[in-house]
PDB file of C-alpha atoms in Angstrom:
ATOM      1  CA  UNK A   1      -8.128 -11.080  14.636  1.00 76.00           C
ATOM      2  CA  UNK A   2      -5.621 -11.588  12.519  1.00 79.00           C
ATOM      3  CA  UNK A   3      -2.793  -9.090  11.541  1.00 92.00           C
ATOM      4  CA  UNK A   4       0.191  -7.673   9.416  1.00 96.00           C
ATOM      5  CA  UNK A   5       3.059  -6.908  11.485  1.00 96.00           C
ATOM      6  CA  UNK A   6       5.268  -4.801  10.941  1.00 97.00           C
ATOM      7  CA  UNK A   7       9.300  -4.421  12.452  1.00 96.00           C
ATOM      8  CA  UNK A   8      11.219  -2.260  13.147  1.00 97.00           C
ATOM      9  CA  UNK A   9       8.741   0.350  13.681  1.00 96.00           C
ATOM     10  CA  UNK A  10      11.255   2.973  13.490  1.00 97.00           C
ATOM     11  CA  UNK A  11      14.719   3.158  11.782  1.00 97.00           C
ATOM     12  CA  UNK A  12      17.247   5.460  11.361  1.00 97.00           C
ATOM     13  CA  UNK A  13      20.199   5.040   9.487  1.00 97.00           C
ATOM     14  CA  UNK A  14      23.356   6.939   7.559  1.00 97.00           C
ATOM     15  CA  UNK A  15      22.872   7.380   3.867  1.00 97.00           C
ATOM     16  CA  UNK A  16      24.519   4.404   1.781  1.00 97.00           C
ATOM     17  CA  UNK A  17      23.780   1.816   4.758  1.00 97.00           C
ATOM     18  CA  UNK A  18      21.682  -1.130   4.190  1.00 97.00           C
ATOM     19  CA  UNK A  19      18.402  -1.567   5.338  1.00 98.00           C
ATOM     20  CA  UNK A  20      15.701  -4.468   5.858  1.00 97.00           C
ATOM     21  CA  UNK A  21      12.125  -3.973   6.574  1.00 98.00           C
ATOM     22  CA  UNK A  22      10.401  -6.463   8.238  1.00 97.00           C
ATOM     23  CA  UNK A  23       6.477  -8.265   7.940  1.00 97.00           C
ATOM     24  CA  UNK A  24       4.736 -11.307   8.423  1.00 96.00           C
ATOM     25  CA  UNK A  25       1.828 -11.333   6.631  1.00 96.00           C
ATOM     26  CA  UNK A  26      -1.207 -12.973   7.239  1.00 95.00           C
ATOM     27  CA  UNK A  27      -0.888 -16.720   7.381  1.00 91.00           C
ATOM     28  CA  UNK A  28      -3.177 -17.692   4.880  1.00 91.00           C
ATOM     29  CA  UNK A  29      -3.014 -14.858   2.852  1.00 93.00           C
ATOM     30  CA  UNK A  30      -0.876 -15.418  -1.056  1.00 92.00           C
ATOM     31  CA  UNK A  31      -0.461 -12.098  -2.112  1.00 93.00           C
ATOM     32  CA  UNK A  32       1.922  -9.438  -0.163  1.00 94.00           C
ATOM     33  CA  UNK A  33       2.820  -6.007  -1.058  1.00 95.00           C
ATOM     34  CA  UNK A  34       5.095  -3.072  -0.368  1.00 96.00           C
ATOM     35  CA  UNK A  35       3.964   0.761  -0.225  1.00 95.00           C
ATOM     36  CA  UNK A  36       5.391   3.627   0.722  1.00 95.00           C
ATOM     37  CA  UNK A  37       4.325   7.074   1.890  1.00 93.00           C
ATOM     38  CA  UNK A  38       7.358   9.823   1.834  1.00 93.00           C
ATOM     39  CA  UNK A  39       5.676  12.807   4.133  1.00 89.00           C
ATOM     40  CA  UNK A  40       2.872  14.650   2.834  1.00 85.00           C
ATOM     41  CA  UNK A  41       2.777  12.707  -0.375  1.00 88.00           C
ATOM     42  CA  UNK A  42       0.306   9.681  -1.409  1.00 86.00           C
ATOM     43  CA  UNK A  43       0.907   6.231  -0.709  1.00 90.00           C
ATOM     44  CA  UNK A  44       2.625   4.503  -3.893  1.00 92.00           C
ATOM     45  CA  UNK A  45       3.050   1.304  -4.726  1.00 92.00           C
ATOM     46  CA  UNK A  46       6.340  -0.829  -4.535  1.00 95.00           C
ATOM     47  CA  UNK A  47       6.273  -4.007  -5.297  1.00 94.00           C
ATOM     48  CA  UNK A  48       3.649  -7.074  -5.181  1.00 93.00           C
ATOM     49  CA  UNK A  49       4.951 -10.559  -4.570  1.00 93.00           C
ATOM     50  CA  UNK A  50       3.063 -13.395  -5.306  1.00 91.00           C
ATOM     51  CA  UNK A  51       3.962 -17.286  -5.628  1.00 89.00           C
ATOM     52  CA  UNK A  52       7.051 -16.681  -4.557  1.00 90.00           C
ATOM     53  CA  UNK A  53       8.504 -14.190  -7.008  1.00 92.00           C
ATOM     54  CA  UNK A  54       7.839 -10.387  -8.010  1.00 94.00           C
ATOM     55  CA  UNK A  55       4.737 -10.248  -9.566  1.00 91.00           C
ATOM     56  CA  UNK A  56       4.829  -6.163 -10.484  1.00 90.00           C
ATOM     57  CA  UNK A  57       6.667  -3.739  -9.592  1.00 92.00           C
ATOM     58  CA  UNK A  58       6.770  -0.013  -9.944  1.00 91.00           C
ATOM     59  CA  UNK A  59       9.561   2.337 -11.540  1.00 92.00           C
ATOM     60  CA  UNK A  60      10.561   3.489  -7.640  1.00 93.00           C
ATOM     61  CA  UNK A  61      11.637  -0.415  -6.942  1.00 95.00           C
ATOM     62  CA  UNK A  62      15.092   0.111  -8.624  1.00 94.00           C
ATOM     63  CA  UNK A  63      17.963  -2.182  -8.433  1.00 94.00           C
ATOM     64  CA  UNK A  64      18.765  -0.957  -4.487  1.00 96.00           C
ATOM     65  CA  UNK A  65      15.528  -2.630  -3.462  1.00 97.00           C
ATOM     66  CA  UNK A  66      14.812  -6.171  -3.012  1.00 97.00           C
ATOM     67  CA  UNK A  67      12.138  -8.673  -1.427  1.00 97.00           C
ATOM     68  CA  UNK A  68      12.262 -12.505  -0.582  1.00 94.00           C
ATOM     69  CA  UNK A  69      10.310 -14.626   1.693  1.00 92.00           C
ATOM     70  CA  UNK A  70      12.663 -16.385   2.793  1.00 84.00           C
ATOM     71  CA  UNK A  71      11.053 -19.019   5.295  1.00 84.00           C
ATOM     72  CA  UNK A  72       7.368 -19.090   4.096  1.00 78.00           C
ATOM     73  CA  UNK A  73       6.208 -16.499   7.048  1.00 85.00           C
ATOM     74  CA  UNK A  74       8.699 -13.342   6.769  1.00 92.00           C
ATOM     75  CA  UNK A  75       8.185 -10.683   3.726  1.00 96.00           C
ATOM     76  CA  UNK A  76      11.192  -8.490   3.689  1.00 97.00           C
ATOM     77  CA  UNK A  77      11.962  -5.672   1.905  1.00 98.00           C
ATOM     78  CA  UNK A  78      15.742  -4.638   2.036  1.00 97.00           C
ATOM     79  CA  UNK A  79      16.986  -1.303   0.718  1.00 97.00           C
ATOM     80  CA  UNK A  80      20.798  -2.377  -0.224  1.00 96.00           C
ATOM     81  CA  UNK A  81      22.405   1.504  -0.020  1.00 95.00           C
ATOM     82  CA  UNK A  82      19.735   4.264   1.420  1.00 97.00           C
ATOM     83  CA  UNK A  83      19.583   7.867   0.233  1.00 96.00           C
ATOM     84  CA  UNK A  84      17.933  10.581   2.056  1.00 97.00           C
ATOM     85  CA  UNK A  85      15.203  10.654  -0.589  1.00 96.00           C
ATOM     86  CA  UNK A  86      14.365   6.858   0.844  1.00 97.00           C
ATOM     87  CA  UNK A  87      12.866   8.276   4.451  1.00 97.00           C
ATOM     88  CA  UNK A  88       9.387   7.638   4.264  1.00 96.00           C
ATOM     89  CA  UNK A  89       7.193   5.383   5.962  1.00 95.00           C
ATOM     90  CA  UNK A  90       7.116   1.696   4.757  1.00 97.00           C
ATOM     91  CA  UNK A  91       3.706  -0.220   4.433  1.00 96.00           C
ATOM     92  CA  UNK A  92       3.739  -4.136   4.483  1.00 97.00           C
ATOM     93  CA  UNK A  93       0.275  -5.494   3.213  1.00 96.00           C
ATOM     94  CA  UNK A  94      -0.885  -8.817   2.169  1.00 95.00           C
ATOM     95  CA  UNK A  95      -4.298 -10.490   0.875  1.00 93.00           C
ATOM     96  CA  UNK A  96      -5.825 -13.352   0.397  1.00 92.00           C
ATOM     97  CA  UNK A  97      -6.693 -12.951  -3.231  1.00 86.00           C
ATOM     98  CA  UNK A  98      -6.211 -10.191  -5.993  1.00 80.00           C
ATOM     99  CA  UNK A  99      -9.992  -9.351  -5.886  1.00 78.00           C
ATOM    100  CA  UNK A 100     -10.316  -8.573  -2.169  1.00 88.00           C
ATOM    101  CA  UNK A 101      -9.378  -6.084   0.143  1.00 92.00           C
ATOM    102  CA  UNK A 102      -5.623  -4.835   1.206  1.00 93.00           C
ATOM    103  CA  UNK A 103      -4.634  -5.708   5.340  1.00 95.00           C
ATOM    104  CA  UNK A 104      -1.880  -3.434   6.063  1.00 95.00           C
ATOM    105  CA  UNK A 105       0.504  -3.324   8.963  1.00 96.00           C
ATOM    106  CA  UNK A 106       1.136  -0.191  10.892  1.00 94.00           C
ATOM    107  CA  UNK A 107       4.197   0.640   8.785  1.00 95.00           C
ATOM    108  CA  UNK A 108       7.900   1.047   9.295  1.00 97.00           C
ATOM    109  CA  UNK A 109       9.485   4.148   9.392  1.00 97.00           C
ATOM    110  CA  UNK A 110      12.745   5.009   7.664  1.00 98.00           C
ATOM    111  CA  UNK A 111      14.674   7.912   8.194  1.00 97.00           C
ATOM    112  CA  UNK A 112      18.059   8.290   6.417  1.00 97.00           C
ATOM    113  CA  UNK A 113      20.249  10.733   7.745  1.00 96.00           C
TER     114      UNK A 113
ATOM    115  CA  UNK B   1       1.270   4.662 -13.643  1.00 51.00           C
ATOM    116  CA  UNK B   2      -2.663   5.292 -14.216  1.00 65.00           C
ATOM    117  CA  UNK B   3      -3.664   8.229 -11.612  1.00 83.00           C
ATOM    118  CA  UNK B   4      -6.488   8.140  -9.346  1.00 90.00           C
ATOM    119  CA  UNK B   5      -7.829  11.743  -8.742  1.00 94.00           C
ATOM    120  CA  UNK B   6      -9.408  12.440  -4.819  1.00 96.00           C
ATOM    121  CA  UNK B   7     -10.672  15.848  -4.094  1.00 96.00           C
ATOM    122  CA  UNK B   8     -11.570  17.782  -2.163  1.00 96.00           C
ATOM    123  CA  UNK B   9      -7.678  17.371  -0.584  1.00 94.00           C
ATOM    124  CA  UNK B  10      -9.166  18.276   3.280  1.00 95.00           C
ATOM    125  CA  UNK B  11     -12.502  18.716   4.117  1.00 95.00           C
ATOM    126  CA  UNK B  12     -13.664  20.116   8.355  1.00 96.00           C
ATOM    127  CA  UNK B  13     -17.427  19.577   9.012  1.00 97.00           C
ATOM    128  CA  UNK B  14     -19.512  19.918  12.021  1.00 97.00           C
ATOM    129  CA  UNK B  15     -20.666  17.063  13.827  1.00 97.00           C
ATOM    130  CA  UNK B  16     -23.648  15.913  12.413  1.00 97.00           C
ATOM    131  CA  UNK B  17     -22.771  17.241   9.029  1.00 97.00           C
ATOM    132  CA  UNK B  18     -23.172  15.121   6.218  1.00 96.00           C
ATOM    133  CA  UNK B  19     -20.540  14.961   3.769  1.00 96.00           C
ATOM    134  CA  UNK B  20     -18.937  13.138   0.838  1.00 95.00           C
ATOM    135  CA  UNK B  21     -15.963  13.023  -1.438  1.00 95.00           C
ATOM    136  CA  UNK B  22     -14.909  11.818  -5.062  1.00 97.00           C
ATOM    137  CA  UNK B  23     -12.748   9.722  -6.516  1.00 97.00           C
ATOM    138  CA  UNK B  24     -11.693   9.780  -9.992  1.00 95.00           C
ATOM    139  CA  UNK B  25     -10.165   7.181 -12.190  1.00 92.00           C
ATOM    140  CA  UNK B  26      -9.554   5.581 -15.661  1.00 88.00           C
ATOM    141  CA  UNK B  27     -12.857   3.946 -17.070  1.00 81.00           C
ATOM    142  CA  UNK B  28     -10.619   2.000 -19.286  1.00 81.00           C
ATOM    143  CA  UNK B  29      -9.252  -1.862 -18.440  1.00 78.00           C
ATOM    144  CA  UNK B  30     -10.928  -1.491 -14.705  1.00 84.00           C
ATOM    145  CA  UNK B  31     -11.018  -4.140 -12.418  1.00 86.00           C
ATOM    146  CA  UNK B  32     -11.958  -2.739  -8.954  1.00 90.00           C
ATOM    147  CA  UNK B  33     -11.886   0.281  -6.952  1.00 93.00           C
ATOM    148  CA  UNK B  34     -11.370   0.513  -2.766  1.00 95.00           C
ATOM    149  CA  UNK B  35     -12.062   2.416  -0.437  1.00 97.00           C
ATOM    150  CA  UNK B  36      -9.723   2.823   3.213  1.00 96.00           C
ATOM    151  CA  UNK B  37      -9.846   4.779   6.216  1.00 96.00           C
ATOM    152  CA  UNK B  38      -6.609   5.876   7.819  1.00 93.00           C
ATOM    153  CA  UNK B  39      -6.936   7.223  11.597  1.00 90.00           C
ATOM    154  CA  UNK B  40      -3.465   8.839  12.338  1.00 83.00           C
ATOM    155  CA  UNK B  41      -1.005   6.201  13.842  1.00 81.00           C
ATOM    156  CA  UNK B  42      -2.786   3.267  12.420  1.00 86.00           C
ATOM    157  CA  UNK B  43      -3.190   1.509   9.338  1.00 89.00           C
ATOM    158  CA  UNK B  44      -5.401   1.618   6.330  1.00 92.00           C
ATOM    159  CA  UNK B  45      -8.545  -0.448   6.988  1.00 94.00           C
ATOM    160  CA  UNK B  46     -10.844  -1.270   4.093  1.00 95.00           C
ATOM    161  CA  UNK B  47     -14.081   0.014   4.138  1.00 97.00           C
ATOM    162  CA  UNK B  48     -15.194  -1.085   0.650  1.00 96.00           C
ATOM    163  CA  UNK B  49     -13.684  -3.319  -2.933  1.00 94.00           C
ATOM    164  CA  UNK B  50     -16.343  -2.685  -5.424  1.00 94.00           C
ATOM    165  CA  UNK B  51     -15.962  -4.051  -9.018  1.00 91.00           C
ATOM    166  CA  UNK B  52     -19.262  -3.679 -10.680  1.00 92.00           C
ATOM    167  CA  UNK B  53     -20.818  -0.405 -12.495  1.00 94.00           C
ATOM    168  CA  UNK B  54     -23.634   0.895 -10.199  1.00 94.00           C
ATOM    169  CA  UNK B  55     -22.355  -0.667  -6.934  1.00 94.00           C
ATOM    170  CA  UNK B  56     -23.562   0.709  -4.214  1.00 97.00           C
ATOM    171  CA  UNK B  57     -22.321  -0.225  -0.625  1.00 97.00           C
ATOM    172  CA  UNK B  58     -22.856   0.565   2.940  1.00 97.00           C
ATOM    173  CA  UNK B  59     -21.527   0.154   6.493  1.00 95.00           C
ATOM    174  CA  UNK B  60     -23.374   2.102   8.806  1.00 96.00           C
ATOM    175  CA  UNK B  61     -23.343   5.696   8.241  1.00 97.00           C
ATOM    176  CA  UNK B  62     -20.660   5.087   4.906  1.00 97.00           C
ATOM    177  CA  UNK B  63     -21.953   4.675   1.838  1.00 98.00           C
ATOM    178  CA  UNK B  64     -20.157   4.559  -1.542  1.00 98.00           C
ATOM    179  CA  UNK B  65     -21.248   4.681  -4.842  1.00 98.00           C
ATOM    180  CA  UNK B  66     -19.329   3.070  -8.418  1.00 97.00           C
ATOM    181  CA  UNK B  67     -19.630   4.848 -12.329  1.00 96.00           C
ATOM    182  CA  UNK B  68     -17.132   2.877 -14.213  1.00 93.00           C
ATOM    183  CA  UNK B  69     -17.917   4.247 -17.251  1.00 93.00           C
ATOM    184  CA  UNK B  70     -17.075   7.856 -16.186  1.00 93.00           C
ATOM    185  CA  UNK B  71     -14.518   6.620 -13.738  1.00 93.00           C
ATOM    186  CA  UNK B  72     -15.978   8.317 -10.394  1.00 95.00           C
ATOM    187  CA  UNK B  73     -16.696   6.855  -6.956  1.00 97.00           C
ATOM    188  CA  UNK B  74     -18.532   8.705  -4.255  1.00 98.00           C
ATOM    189  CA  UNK B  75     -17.847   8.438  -0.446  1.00 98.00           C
ATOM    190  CA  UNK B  76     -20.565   9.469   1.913  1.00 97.00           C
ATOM    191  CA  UNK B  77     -20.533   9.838   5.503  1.00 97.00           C
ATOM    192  CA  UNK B  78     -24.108  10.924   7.141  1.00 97.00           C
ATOM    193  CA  UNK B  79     -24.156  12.062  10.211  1.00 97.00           C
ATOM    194  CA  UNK B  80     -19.977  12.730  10.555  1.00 97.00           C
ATOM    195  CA  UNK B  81     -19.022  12.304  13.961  1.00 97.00           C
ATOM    196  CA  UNK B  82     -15.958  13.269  15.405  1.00 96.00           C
ATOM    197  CA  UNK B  83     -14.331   9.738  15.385  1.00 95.00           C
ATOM    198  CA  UNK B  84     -15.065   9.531  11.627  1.00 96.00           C
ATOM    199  CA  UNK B  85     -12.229  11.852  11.530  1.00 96.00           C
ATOM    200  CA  UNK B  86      -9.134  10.465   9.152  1.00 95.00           C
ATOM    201  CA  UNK B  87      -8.220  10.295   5.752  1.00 95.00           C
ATOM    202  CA  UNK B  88     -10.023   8.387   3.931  1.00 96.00           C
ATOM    203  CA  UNK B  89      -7.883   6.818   0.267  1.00 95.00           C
ATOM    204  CA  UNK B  90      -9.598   5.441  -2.435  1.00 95.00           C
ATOM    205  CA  UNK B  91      -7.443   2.794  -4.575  1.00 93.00           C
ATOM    206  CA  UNK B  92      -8.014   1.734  -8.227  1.00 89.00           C
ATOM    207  CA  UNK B  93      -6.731  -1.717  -9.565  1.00 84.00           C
ATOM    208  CA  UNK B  94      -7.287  -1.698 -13.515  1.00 70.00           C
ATOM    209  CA  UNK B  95      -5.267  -5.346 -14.241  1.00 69.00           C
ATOM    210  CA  UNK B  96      -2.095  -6.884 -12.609  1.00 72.00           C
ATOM    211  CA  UNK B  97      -1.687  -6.875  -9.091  1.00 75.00           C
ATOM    212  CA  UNK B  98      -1.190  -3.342  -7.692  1.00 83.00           C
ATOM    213  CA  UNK B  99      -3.666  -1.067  -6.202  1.00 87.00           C
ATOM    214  CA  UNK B 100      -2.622   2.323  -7.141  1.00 88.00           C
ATOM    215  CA  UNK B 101      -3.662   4.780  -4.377  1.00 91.00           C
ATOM    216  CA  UNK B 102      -4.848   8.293  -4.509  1.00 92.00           C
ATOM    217  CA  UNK B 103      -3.587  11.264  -2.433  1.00 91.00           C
ATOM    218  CA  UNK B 104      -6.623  11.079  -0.112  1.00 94.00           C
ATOM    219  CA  UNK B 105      -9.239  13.069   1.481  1.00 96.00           C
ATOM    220  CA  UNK B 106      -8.608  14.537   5.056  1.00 95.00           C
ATOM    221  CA  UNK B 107     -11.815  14.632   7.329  1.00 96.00           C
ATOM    222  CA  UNK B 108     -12.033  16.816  10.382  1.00 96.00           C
ATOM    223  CA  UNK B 109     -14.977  16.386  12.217  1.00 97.00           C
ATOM    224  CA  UNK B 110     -15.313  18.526  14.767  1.00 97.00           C
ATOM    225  CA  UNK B 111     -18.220  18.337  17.948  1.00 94.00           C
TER     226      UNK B 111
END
């Protein structure tokens, strides 16, 4: 069956470093998403990509994140200089249309030390 | 950023309990409400996308129920069994492209 994966599945990394998050999405799928879960809170939404440029994004997806998809398969979400408040765990999901259901990968996660 | 109300927070039933939990969101500008299931160390997996008032769905022992005019969804499990143990997230999209998640609704089912 097809799936979202997901890389690295665990990161750490000093505060003010650079990070990118790594998914490939379902092949045929045109809409791809970022979420986030920092522990013990609810998952909230990044950003949504779709035809190739940000179609929404939330007030957490400041000017230190970014996404591109850069060769038609990879969705990557870089984080350009980390704070501790960043360490949470990273969702990739994509979709095939805006009506139907969410595939998720089995998340990324970030600690900033 | 519209909130999307789950309660109760954590729920722990007996095995063979039935059980069910709420969702609450804005009636206004809605376009469709889902339902996941989140087993620790996994991913979200839908169970349900329902977009009409007065859905009603079911896979197996789930069932969920749709109000859009009051803005309430209803999860039921009958029969919990132990591996029907996770959190279970209910997510409303009202326009636009983002699902906007509540905090969730821990189930402990225990034999």
């Amino acid at each position: 069956e097809p799936e979202v994966t997901q890389t690295p599945s665990h990161q750490v990394t000093q505060m003010g470093q650079e990070v990118i998050l790594r998914c490939v999405p379902i092949s045929n799928h045109l809409y791809f998403y970022w979420y986030r879960q920092i522990l013990g809170q609810k998952v909230e939404f990044l950003v949504s990509f779709y035809n190739n440029e940000i179609s929404e994004k939330s007030e957490i997806f400041d000017d230190q994140f970014s996404v591109e998809r850069p060769d038609g398969s990879n969705f990557t979400l870089k984080i350009r200089s980390t704070k501790l408040e960043d360490s949470a765990m990273y969702f990739c999901a994509s979709r095939l249309d805006r009506s139907g259901e969410l595939f998720f990968g089995e998340g990324s996660r970030l600690t900033v030390l | 950023i519209l909130n999307v109300e789950q309660s109760p927070q954590s729920l722990h039933v007996q095995e063979g309990d039935s059980t069910n939990f709420t969702c609450s969101f804005p009636s206004s500008n809605f376009y469709a409400l889902h339902w996941y299931r989140w087993e620790t160390a996994k991913s979200p997996e839908a169970l349900f996308v329902m977009t009409l008032n007065g859905d009603e769905k079911k896979k197996g022992r789930i069932s969920a129920t749709l109000n859009t005019k009051e803005g309430y969804s209803y999860l039921y499990i009958k029969g919990s069994q132990p591996e029907d143990s996770a959190t279970y997230l209910c997510a409303f999209l009202f326009s636009g492209y983002a699902l906007n998640f509540g905090k969730g609704t821990s189930l402990l089912v225990t034999p």
